[in-house]
mmCIF file with all atom_site columns, C-alpha atoms (C1' of nucleotides) in Angstrom:
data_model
loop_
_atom_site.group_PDB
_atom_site.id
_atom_site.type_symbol
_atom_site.label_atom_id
_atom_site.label_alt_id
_atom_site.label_comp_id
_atom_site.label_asym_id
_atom_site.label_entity_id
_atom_site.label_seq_id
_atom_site.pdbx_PDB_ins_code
_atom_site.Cartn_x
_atom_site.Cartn_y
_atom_site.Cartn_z
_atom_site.occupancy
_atom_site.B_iso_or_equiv
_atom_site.pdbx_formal_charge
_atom_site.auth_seq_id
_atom_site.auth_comp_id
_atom_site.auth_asym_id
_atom_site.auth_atom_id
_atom_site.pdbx_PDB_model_num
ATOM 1   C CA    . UNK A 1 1  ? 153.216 60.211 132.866 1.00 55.00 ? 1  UNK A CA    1
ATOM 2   C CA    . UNK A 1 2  ? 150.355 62.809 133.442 1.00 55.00 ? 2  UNK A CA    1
ATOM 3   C CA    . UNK A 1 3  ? 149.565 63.148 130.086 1.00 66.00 ? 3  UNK A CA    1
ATOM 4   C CA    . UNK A 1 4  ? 150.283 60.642 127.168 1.00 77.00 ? 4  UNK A CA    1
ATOM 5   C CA    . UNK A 1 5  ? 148.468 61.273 124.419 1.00 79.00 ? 5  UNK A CA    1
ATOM 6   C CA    . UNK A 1 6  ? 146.026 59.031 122.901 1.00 74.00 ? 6  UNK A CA    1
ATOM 7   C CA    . UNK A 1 7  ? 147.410 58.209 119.861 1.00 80.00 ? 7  UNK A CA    1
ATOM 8   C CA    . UNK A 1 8  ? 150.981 57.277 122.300 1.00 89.00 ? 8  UNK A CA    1
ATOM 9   C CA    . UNK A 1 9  ? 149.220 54.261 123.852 1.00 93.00 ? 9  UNK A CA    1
ATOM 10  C CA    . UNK A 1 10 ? 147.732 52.904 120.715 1.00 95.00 ? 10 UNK A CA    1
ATOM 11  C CA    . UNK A 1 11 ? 151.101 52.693 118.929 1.00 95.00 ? 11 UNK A CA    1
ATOM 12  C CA    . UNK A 1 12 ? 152.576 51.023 122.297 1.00 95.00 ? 12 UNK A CA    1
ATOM 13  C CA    . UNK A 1 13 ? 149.806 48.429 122.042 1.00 96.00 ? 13 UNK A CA    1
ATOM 14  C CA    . UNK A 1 14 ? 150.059 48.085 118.520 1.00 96.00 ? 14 UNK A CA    1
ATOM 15  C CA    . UNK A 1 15 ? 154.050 47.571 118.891 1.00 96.00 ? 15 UNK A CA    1
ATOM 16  C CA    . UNK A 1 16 ? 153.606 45.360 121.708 1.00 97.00 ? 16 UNK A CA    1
ATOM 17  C CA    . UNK A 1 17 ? 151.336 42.532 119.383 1.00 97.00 ? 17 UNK A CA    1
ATOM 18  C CA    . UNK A 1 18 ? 153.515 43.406 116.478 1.00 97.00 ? 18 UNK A CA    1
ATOM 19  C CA    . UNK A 1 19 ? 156.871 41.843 118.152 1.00 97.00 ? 19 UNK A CA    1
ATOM 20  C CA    . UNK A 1 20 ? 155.396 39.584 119.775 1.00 97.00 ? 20 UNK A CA    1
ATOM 21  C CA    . UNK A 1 21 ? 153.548 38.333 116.718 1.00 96.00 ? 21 UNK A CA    1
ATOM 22  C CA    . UNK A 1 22 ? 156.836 38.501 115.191 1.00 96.00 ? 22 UNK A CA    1
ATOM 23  C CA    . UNK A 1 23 ? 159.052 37.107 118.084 1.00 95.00 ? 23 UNK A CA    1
ATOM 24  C CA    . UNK A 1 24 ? 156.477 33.673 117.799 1.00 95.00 ? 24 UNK A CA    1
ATOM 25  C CA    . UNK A 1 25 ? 156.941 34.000 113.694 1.00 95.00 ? 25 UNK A CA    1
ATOM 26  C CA    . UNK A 1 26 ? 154.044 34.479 112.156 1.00 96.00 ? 26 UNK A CA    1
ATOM 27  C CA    . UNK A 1 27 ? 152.934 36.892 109.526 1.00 95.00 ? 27 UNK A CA    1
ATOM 28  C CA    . UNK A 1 28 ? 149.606 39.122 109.928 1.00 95.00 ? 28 UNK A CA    1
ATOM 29  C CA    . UNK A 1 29 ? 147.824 36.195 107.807 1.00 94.00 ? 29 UNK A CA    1
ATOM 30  C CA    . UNK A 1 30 ? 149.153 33.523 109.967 1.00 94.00 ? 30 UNK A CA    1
ATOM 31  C CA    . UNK A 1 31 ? 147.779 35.766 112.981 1.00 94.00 ? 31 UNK A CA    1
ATOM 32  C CA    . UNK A 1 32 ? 144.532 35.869 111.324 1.00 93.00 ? 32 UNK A CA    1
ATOM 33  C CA    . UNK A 1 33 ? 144.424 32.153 110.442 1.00 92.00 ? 33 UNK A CA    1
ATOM 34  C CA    . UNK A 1 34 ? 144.518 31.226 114.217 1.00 91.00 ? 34 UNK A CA    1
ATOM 35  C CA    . UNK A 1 35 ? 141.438 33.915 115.023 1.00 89.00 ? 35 UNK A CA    1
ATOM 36  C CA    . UNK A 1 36 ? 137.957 32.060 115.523 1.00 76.00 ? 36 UNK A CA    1
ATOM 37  C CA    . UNK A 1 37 ? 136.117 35.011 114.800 1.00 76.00 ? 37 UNK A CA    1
ATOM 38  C CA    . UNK A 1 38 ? 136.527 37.225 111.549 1.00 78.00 ? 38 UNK A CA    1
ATOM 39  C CA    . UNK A 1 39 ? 139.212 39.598 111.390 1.00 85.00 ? 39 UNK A CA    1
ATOM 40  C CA    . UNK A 1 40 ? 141.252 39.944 108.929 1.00 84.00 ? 40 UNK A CA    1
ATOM 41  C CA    . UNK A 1 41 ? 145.006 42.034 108.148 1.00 91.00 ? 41 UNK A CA    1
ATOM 42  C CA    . UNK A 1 42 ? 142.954 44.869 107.328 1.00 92.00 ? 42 UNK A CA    1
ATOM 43  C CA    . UNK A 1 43 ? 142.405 45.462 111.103 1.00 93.00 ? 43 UNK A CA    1
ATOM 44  C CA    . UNK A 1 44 ? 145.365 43.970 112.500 1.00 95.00 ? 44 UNK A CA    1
ATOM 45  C CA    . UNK A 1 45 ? 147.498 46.313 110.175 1.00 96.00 ? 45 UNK A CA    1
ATOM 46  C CA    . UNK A 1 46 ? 145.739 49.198 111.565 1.00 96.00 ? 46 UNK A CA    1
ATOM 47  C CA    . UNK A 1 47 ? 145.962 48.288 115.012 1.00 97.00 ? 47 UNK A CA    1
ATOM 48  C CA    . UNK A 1 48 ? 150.201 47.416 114.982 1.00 97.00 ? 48 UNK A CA    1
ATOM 49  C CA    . UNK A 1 49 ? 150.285 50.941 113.440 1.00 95.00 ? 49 UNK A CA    1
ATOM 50  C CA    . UNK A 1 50 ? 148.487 52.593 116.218 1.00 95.00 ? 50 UNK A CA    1
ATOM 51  C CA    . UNK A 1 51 ? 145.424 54.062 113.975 1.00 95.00 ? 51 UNK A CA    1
ATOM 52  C CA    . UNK A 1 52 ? 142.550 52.479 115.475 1.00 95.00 ? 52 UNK A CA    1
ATOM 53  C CA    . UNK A 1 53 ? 141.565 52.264 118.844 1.00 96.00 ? 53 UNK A CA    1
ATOM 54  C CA    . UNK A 1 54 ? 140.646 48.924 119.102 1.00 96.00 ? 54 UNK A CA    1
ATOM 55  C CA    . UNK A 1 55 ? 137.980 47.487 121.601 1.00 96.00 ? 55 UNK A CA    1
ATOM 56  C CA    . UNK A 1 56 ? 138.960 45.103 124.322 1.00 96.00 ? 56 UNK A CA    1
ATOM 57  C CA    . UNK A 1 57 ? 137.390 42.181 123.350 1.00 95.00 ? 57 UNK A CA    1
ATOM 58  C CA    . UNK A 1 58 ? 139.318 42.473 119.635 1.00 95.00 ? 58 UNK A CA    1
ATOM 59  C CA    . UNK A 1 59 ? 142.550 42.759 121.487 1.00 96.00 ? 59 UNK A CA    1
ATOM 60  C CA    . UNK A 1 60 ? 141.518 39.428 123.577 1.00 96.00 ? 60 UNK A CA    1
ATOM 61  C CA    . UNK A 1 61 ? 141.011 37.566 120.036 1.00 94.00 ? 61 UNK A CA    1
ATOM 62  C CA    . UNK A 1 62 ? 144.382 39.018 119.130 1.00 95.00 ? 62 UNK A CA    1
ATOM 63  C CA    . UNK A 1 63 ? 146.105 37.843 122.768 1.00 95.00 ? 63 UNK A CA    1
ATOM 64  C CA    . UNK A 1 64 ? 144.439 34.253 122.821 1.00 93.00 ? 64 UNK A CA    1
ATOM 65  C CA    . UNK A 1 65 ? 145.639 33.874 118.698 1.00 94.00 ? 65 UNK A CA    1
ATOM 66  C CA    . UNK A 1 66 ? 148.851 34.979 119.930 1.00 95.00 ? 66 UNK A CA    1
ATOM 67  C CA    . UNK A 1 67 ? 148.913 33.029 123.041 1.00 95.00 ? 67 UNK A CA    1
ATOM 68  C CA    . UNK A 1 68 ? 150.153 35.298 125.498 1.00 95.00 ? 68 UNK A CA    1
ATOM 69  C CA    . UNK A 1 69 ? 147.967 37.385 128.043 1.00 95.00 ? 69 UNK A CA    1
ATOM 70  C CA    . UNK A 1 70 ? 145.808 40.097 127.097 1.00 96.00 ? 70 UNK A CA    1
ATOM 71  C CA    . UNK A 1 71 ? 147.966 41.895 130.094 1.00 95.00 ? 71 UNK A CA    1
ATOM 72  C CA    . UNK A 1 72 ? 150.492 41.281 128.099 1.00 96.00 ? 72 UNK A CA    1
ATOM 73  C CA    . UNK A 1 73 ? 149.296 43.137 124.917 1.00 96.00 ? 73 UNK A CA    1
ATOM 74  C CA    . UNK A 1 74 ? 148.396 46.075 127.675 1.00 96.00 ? 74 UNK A CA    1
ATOM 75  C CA    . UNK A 1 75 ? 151.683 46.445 128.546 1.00 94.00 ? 75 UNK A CA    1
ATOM 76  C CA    . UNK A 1 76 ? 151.848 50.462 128.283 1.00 90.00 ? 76 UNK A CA    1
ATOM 77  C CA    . UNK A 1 77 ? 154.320 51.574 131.065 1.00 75.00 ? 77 UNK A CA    1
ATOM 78  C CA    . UNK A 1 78 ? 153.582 54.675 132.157 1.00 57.00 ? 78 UNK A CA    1
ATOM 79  C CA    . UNK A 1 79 ? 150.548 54.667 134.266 1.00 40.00 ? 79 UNK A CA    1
ATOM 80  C CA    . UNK A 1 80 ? 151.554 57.040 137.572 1.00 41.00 ? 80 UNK A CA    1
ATOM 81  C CA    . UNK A 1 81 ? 149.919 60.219 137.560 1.00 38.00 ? 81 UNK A CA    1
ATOM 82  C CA    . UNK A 1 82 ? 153.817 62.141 137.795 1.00 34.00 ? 82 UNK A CA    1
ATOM 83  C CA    . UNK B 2 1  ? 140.151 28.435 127.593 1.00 54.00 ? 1  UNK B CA    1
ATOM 84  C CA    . UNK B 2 2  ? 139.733 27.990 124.174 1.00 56.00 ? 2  UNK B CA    1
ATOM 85  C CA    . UNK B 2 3  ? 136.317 29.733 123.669 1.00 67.00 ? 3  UNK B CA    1
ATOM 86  C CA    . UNK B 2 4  ? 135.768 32.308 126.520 1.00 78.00 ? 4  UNK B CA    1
ATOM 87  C CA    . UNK B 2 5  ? 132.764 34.458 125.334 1.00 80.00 ? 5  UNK B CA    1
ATOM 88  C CA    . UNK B 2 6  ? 133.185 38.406 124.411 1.00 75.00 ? 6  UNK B CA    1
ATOM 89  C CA    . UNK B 2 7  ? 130.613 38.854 127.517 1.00 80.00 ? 7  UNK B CA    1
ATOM 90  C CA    . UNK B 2 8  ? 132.761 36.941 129.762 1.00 89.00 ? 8  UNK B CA    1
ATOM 91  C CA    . UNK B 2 9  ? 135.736 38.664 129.163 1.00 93.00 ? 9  UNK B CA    1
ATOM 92  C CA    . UNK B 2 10 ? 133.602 42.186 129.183 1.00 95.00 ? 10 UNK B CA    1
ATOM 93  C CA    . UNK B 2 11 ? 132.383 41.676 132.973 1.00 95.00 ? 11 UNK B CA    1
ATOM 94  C CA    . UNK B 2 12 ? 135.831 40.330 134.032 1.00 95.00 ? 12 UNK B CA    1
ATOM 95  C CA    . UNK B 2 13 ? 137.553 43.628 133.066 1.00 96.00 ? 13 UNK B CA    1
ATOM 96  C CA    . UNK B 2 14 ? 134.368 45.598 134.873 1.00 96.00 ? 14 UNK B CA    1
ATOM 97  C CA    . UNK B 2 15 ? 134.766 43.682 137.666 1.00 96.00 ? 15 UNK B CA    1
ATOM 98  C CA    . UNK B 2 16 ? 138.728 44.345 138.002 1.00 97.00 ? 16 UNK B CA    1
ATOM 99  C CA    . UNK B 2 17 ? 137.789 48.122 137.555 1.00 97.00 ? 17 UNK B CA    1
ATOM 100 C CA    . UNK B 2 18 ? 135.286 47.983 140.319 1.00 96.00 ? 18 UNK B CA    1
ATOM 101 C CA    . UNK B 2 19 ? 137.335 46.347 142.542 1.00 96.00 ? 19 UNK B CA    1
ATOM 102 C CA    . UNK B 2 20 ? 140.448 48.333 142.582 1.00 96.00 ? 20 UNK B CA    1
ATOM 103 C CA    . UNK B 2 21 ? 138.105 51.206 142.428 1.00 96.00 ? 21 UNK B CA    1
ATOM 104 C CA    . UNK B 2 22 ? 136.989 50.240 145.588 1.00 95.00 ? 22 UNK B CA    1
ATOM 105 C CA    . UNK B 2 23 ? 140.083 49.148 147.291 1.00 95.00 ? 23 UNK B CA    1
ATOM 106 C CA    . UNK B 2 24 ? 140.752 52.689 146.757 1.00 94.00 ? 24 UNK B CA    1
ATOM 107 C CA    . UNK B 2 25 ? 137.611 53.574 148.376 1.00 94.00 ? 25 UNK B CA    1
ATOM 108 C CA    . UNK B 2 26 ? 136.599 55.781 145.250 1.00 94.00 ? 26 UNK B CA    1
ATOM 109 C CA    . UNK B 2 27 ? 133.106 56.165 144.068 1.00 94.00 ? 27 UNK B CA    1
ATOM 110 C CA    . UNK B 2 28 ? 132.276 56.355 140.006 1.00 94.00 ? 28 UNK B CA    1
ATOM 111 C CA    . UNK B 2 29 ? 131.982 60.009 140.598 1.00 93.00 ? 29 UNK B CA    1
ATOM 112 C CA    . UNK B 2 30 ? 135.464 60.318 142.538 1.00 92.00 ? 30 UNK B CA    1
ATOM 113 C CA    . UNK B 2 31 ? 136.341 58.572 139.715 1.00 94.00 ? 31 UNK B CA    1
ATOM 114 C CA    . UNK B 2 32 ? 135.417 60.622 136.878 1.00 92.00 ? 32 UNK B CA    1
ATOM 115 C CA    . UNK B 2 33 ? 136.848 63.348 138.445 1.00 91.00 ? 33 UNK B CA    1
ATOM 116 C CA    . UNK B 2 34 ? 140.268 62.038 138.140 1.00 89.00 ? 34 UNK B CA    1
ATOM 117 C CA    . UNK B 2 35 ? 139.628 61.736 134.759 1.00 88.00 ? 35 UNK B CA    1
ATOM 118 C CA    . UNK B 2 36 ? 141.062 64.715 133.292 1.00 74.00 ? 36 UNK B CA    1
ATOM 119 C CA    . UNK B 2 37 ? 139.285 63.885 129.229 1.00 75.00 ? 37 UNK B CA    1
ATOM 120 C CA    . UNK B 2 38 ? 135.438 63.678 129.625 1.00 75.00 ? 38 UNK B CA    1
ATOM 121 C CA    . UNK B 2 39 ? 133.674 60.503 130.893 1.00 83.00 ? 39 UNK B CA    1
ATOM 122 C CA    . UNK B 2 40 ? 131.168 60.626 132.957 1.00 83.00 ? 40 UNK B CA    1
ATOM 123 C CA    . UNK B 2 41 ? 129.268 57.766 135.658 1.00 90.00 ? 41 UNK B CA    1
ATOM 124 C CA    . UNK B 2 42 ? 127.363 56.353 132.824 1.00 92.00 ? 42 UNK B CA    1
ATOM 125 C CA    . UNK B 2 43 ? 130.366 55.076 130.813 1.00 92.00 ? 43 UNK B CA    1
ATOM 126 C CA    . UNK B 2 44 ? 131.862 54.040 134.380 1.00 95.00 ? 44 UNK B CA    1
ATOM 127 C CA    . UNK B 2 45 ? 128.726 52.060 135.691 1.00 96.00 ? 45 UNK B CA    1
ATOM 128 C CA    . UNK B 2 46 ? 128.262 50.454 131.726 1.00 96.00 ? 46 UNK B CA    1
ATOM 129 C CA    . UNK B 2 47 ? 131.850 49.101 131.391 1.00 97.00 ? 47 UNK B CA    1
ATOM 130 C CA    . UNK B 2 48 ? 131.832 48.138 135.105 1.00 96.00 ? 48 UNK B CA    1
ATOM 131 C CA    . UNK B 2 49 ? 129.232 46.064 134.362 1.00 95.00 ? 49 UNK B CA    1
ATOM 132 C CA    . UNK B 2 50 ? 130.474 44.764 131.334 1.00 95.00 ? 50 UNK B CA    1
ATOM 133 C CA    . UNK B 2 51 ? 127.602 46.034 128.759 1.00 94.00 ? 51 UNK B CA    1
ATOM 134 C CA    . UNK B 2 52 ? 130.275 47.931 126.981 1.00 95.00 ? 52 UNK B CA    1
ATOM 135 C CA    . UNK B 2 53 ? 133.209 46.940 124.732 1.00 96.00 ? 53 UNK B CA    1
ATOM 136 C CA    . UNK B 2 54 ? 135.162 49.569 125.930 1.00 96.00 ? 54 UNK B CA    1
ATOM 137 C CA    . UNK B 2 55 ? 138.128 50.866 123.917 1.00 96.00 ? 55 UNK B CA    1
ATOM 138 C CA    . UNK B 2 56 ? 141.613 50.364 124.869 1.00 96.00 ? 56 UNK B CA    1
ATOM 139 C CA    . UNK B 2 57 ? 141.959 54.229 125.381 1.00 94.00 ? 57 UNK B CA    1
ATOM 140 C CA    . UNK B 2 58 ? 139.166 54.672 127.878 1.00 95.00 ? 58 UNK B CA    1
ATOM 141 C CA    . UNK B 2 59 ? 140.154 51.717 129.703 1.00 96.00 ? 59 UNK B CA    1
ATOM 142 C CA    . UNK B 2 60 ? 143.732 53.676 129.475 1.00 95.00 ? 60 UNK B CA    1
ATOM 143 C CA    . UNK B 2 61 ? 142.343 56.684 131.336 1.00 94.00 ? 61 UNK B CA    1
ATOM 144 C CA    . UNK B 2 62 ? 140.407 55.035 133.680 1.00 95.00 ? 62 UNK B CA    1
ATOM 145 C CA    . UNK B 2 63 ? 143.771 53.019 134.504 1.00 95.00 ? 63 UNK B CA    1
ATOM 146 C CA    . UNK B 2 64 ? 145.586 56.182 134.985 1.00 92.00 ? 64 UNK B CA    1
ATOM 147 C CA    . UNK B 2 65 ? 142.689 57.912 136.942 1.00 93.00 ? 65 UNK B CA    1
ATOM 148 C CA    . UNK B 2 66 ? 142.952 54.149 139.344 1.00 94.00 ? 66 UNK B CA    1
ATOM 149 C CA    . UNK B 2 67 ? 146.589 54.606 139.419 1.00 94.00 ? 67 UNK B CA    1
ATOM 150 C CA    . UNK B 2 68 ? 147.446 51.361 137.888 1.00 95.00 ? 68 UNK B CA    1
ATOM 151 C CA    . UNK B 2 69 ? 149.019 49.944 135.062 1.00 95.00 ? 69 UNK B CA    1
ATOM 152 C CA    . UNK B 2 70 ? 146.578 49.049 132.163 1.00 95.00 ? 70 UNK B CA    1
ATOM 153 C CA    . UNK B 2 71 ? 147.637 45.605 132.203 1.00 95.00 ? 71 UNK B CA    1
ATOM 154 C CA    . UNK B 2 72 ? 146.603 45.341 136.023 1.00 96.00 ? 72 UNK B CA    1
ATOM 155 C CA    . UNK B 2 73 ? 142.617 46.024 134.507 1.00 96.00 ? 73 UNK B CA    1
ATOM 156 C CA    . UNK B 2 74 ? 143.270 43.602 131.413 1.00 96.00 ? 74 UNK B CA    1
ATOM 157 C CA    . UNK B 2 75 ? 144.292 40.734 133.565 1.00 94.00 ? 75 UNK B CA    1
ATOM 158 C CA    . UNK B 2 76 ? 141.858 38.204 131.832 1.00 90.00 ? 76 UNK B CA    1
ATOM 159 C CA    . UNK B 2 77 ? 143.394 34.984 133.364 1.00 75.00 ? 77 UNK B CA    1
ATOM 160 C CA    . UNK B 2 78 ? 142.409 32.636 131.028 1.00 57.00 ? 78 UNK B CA    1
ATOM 161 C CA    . UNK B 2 79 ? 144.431 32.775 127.403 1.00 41.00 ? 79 UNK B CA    1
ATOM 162 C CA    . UNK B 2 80 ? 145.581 29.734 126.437 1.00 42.00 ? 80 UNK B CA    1
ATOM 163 C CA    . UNK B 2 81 ? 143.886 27.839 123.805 1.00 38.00 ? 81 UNK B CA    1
ATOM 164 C CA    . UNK B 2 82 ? 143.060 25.283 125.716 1.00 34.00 ? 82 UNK B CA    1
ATOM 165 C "C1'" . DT  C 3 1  ? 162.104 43.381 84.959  1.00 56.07 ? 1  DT  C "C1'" 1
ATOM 166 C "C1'" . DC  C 3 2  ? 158.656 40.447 86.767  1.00 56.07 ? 2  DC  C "C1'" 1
ATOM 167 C "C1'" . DT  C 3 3  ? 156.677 37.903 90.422  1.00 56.07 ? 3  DT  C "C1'" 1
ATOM 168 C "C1'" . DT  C 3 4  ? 155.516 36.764 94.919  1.00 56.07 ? 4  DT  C "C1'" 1
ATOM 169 C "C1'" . DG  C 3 5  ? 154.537 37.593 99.631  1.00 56.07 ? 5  DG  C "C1'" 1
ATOM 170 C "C1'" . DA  C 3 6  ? 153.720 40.809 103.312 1.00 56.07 ? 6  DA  C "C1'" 1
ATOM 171 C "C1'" . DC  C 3 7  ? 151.874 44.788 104.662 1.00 56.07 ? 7  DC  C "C1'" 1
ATOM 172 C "C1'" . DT  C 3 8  ? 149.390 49.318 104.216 1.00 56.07 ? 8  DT  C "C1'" 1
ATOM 173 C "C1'" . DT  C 3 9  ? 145.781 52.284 102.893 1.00 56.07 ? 9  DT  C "C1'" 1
ATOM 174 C "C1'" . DG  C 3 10 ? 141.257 53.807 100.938 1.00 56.07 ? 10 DG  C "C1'" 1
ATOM 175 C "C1'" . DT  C 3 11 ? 136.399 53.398 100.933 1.00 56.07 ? 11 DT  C "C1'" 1
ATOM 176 C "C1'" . DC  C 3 12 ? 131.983 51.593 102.258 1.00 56.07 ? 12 DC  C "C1'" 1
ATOM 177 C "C1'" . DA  C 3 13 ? 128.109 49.835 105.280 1.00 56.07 ? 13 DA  C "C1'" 1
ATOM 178 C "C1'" . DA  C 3 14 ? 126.779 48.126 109.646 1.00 56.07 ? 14 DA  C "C1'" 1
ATOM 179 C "C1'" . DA  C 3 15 ? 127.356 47.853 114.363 1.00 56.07 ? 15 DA  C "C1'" 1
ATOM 180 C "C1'" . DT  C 3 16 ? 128.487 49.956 118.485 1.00 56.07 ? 16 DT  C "C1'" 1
ATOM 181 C "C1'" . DA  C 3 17 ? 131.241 53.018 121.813 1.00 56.07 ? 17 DA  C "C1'" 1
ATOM 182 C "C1'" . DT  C 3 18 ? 130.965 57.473 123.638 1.00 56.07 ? 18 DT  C "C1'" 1
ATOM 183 C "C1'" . DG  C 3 19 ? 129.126 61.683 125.811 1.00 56.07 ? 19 DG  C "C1'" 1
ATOM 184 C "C1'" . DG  C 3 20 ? 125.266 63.813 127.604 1.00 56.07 ? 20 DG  C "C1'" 1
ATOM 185 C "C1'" . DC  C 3 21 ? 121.102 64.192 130.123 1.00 56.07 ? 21 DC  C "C1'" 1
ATOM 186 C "C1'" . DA  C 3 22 ? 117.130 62.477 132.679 1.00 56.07 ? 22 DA  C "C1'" 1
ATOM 187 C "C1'" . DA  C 3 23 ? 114.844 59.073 135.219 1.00 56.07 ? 23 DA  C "C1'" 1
ATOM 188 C "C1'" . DA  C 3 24 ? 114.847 54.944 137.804 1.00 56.07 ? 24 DA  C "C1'" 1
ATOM 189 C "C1'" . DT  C 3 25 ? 116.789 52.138 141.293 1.00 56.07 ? 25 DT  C "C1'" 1
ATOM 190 C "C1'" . DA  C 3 26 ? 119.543 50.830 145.128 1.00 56.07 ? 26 DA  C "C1'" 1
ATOM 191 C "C1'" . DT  C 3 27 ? 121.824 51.812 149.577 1.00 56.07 ? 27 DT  C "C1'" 1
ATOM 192 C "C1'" . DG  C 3 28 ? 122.465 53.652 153.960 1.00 56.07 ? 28 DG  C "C1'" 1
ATOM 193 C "C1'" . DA  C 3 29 ? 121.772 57.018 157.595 1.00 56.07 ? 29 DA  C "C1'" 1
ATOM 194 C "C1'" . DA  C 3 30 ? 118.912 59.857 160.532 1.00 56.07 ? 30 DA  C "C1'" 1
ATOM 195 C "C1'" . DT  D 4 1  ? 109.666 57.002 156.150 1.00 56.07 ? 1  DT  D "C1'" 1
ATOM 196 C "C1'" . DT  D 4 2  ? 112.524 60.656 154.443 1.00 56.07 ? 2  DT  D "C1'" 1
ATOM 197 C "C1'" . DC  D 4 3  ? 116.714 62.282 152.650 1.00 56.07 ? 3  DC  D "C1'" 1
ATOM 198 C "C1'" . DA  D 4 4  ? 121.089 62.086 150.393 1.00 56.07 ? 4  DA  D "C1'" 1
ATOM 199 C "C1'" . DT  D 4 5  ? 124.378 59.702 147.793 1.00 56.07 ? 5  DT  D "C1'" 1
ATOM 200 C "C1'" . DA  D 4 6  ? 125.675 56.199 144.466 1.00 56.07 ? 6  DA  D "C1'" 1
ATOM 201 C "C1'" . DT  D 4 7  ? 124.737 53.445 140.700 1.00 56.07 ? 7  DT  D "C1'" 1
ATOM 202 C "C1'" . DT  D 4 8  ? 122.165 51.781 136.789 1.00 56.07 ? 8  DT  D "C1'" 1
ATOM 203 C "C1'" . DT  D 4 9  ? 119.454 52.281 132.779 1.00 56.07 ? 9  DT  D "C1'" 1
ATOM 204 C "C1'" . DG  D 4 10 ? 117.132 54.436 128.725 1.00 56.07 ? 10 DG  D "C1'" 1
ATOM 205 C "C1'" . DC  D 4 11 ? 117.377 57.405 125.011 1.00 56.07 ? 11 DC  D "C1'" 1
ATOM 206 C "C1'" . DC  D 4 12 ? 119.646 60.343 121.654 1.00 56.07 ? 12 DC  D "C1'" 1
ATOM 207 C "C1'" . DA  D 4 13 ? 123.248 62.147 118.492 1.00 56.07 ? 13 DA  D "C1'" 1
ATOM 208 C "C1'" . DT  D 4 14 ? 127.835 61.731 117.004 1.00 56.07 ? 14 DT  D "C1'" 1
ATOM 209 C "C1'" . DA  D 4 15 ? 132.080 59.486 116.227 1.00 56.07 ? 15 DA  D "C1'" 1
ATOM 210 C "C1'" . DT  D 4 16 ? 134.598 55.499 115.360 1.00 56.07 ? 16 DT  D "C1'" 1
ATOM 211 C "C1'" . DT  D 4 17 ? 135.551 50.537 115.196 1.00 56.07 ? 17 DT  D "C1'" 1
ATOM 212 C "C1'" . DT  D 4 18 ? 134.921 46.593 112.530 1.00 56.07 ? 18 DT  D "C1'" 1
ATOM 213 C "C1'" . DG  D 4 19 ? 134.585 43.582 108.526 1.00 56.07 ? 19 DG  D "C1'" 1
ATOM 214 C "C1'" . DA  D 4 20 ? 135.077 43.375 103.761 1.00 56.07 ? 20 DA  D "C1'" 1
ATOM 215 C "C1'" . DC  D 4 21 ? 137.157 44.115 99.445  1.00 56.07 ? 21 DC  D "C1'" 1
ATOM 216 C "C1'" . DA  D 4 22 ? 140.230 46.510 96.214  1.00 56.07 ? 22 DA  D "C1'" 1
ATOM 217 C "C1'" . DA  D 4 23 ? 144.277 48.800 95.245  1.00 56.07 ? 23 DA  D "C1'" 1
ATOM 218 C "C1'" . DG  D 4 24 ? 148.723 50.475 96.388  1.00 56.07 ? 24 DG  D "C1'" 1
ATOM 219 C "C1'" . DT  D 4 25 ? 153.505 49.982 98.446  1.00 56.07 ? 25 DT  D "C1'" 1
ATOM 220 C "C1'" . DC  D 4 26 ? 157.601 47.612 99.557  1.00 56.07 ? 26 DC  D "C1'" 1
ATOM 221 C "C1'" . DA  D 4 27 ? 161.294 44.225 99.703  1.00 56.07 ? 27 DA  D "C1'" 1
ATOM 222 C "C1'" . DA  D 4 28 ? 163.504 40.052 98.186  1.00 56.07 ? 28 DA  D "C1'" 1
ATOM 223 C "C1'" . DG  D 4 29 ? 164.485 36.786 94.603  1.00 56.07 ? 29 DG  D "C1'" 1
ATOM 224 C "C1'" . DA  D 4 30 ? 164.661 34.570 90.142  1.00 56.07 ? 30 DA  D "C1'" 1
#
DNA sequence: TCTTGACTTGTCAAATATGGCAAATATGAA
DNA sequence: TTCATATTTGCCATATTTGACAAGTCAAGA
């Protein structure tokens, strides 16, 4: 996909940790609760709405408090050029 | 790995970039010219080294400009808590 | 209705990513 | 060495993320 907008892949990445927070049942505080560093719903809220473009290294606390691979958060499928 | 450092997981990202850049036999500039948004070599060279928390949209269009999927640069092996 | 829990949104300050340019530093070839 | 190319670094200004707290929304029950 040549040209998907900005705002396209935050919403993917923020859907992909929203189901699979939700798939492993937890709630945005639980998510928070299992974070070593501080971050609370505040920023989680805006990043499984797609209105933040979060850094990588807050998407890493987000993948190892979910327990999956960051990859796996990353999961936005169109990449090719066409 | 329960507490992998924000640096570590920085330079591990900046290294995949580098070296699929490279298996593509692409230079930073070759690079940036794929990128059809502005970046230019300085960004490149900073998050290849991992001095930059880059956000997950400029690590989007450098994926696209590599020609691989996003999760191919956020493989970060280690995610398990322990 | 009232309450509770979950989530969203607004605002603020502090930290930092980004873009841009210039200069410094490799690296390799002639 | 000299030259050219590639990469790194420093500095600056601007934009935005982040953390924090408060307030608002929404749905489900009692």
């Amino acid at each position: 996909m040549a040209n998907m907008k900005k705002s396209e892949v935050l919403k993917i990445v923020g859907q992909n940790i929203k189901r699979i927070r939700l798939e492993k049942g937890l709630t945005q505080v639980d998510l928070v609760g299992k974070i070593e560093a501080r971050i609370d719903t505040t920023n989680i809220s805006r990043i499984e709405k797609g209105r933040t473009n979060a850094t990588i290294h807050t998407l890493f606390k987000i993948s190892q408090a979910l327990e999956v691979p960051l990859s796996e958060i990353c999961d936005v499928h169109f990449y090719k050029s066409e």
